[in-house]
Amino acid sequence: MTNEELWQAVLAQIQLNTSQANFATWFKNTEISSSKGGRVIVLVPNSFAKEWLENKYNKTILKTLHDLNEEIKEISYTVGKNKLRILKKELEELPETDQLEFQEFRVNKETNLNPRYTFDSFVVGPFNELPHAAAIAVSKKPGLVYNPLFIYGGVGLGKTHLLQSIGNETAKNFKKKKTKYISSEKFASEVVSSIRNHQMEAFKEKYRGMDVLIIDDIQFLAGKEKTQEEFFHVFNVLYENNKQIILSSDRPPKAISALAERLRSRFEGGMIADISSPDFETRIAILKTKAQEKKIDFPDEIYQYIASVIQKNIRELEGALNRLSMYQKLNNQKPDLETAKKLFKNMLSSPHVVVTPKKIIQGVAEFYDLREKDLLTASRKKEIVKPRQIAMYLLRQELKGSFPFIGRRFNGKDHTTAIHSYKKICRELEKDKKLEEEICLIKERIFIS
Ligand code: ADP
Ligand code: MG
């Protein structure tokens, strides 16, 4: 079982017994960053989540993990965001067999290609037919048909999969040609470090020598003037030598103004193709294909349910399958429709959320593990004063409540107290990043509950 699967299993289990607000607040963006020698390290996005998981959920998490893998005896939580960096560091210490589980790390260091992404595993439907056909054509005759090939579309719709598939194909069929895949962020940081280390010539040399250059997510080049310039030079040299260039972005080229302006005429000779959202039938086809790859199988009504709930993002479709599969492993039975509905309730977006003063006060109280009553009293205890000020701040900020109204809500306090609280939090927000995060988390839970 990979760490990701393990964690999915924990999340699935916890979600069944936790309110939606709590689940979203404390478990969003968490993951297992390593599991070794009975010790699991859980990566959490901020120190509040760390504290809460340690104090309130540790037992449940440990029990679930232990049920899945008896060797797990200990958990520690660390705050961190950069999954790749941390994972890589820890990977170096892991035994060989564990490493194989991380498909992402079978990535070829030279080409940055991940063998997992192939045309074979790519489901084609009306929504991605054109970019798929173009990708196939380009991979058969790199540099000779559509050049550049520009593929755009929203998050999780298969851009990277398609780009990587082209790379894998050309690397396989044209062994003499140099293929390279790179994200635009990585490209940008290479530019920066080459400048810093006075190695710009070597940088240019390297990229001019490419036969198939794939740059993913070029929207991130927006605003990076120097990088754009280097990109532009590389692009021109390759283009003039009939080398294949493949680009992706989350928006059409004309929406990336500065960049596109210079490249516009070039794009005309190439192909611009967009991936839209998959239709219902294709979503089901994708679910079934992925299930087959993972050697799992669920009743049709479940696929239909998932496909009706998750409409815009293929990555989320995959995530849903993983969750169901974990549920099955953990409970030794196939989930039925009711269970599936429970598991995915937080994926249903509620179209209209009504925020009330009660919800705000409740949300703040729950967040700090206080009783609502405590918030409303005149207590001067530090643990209560700050949450109370935050509640007042939110009543003003989110509900546009008048200060006298806010004062009255807090057991008839004077409006000056409300003003003072509001201003104090505003001031602190300007310099306190942690407070900002804290309030964000509180808001999230108010808005989704
Ligand atoms: P993007 O780069 O557009 O954000 P990705 O290429 O990373 O999206 O796709 C997200 C996930 O969905 C990947 O795991 C990918 O394999 C899968 N996926 C996307 N499109 C398809 C498809 N048409 N057929 C099969 N899997 C797909
Ligand atoms: Mg991508």
Coordinates of C-alpha atoms and ligand atoms in Angstrom, one line a residue, residues 104 116-118 121-125 127-128 153-163 181 216-217 248-249 275 282 286 289-290 293 313-318, ligand 1:
E104 CA 6.1 9.8 -9.7
R116 CA 2.8 6.3 -16.3
Y117 CA 1.5 8.8 -18.8
T118 CA 0.8 7.1 -22.1
S121 CA -4.0 5.0 -20.7
F122 CA -5.7 8.2 -22.0
V123 CA -9.4 8.0 -22.5
V124 CA -10.7 9.9 -25.5
G125 CA -14.1 11.5 -25.7
F127 CA -14.2 16.9 -25.1
N128 CA -10.5 16.1 -25.8
G153 CA -7.8 23.7 -20.5
G154 CA -8.7 23.7 -16.8
V155 CA -7.1 22.0 -13.9
G156 CA -7.1 18.2 -13.8
L157 CA -8.3 17.7 -17.3
G158 CA -5.4 15.8 -18.7
K159 CA -3.0 18.4 -20.1
T160 CA 0.1 17.0 -18.4
H161 CA -1.0 13.5 -19.2
L162 CA -1.3 14.4 -22.9
L163 CA 2.0 16.3 -23.0
Y181 CA 9.6 17.9 -20.6
D216 CA 3.8 22.7 -19.2
D217 CA 1.7 25.4 -17.6
S248 CA 0.2 23.9 -22.3
S249 CA -1.6 26.5 -20.3
I275 CA -9.6 20.3 -23.6
T282 CA -16.9 9.9 -20.8
I286 CA -12.8 7.1 -17.4
T289 CA -10.8 2.5 -17.2
K290 CA -9.1 3.6 -14.0
E293 CA -6.1 -0.4 -14.1
N313 CA -11.9 17.4 -12.8
I314 CA -10.5 14.1 -13.9
R315 CA -8.0 14.0 -11.1
E316 CA -10.9 14.2 -8.6
L317 CA -12.6 11.3 -10.4
E318 CA -9.5 9.3 -9.7
Ligands
ADP1 P1 -3.8 18.8 -15.9 O1 -2.4 18.8 -16.2 O2 -4.7 19.3 -17.0 O3 -4.1 19.5 -14.6 P2 -3.4 16.0 -15.5 O4 -2.9 15.6 -16.8 O5 -2.5 16.1 -14.4 O6 -4.3 17.3 -15.6 O7 -4.6 14.9 -15.2 C1 -5.1 14.7 -13.9 C2 -5.2 13.2 -13.7 O8 -6.3 12.7 -14.5 C3 -4.0 12.4 -14.1 O9 -3.9 11.4 -13.1 C4 -4.4 11.9 -15.4 O10 -3.7 10.6 -15.7 C5 -5.9 11.7 -15.4 N1 -6.5 12.0 -16.7 C6 -6.7 13.2 -17.2 N2 -7.3 13.0 -18.4 C7 -7.4 11.7 -18.7 C8 -8.0 10.9 -19.7 N3 -8.5 11.5 -20.8 N4 -7.9 9.6 -19.6 C9 -7.4 9.0 -18.5 N5 -6.9 9.7 -17.5 C10 -6.9 11.0 -17.5

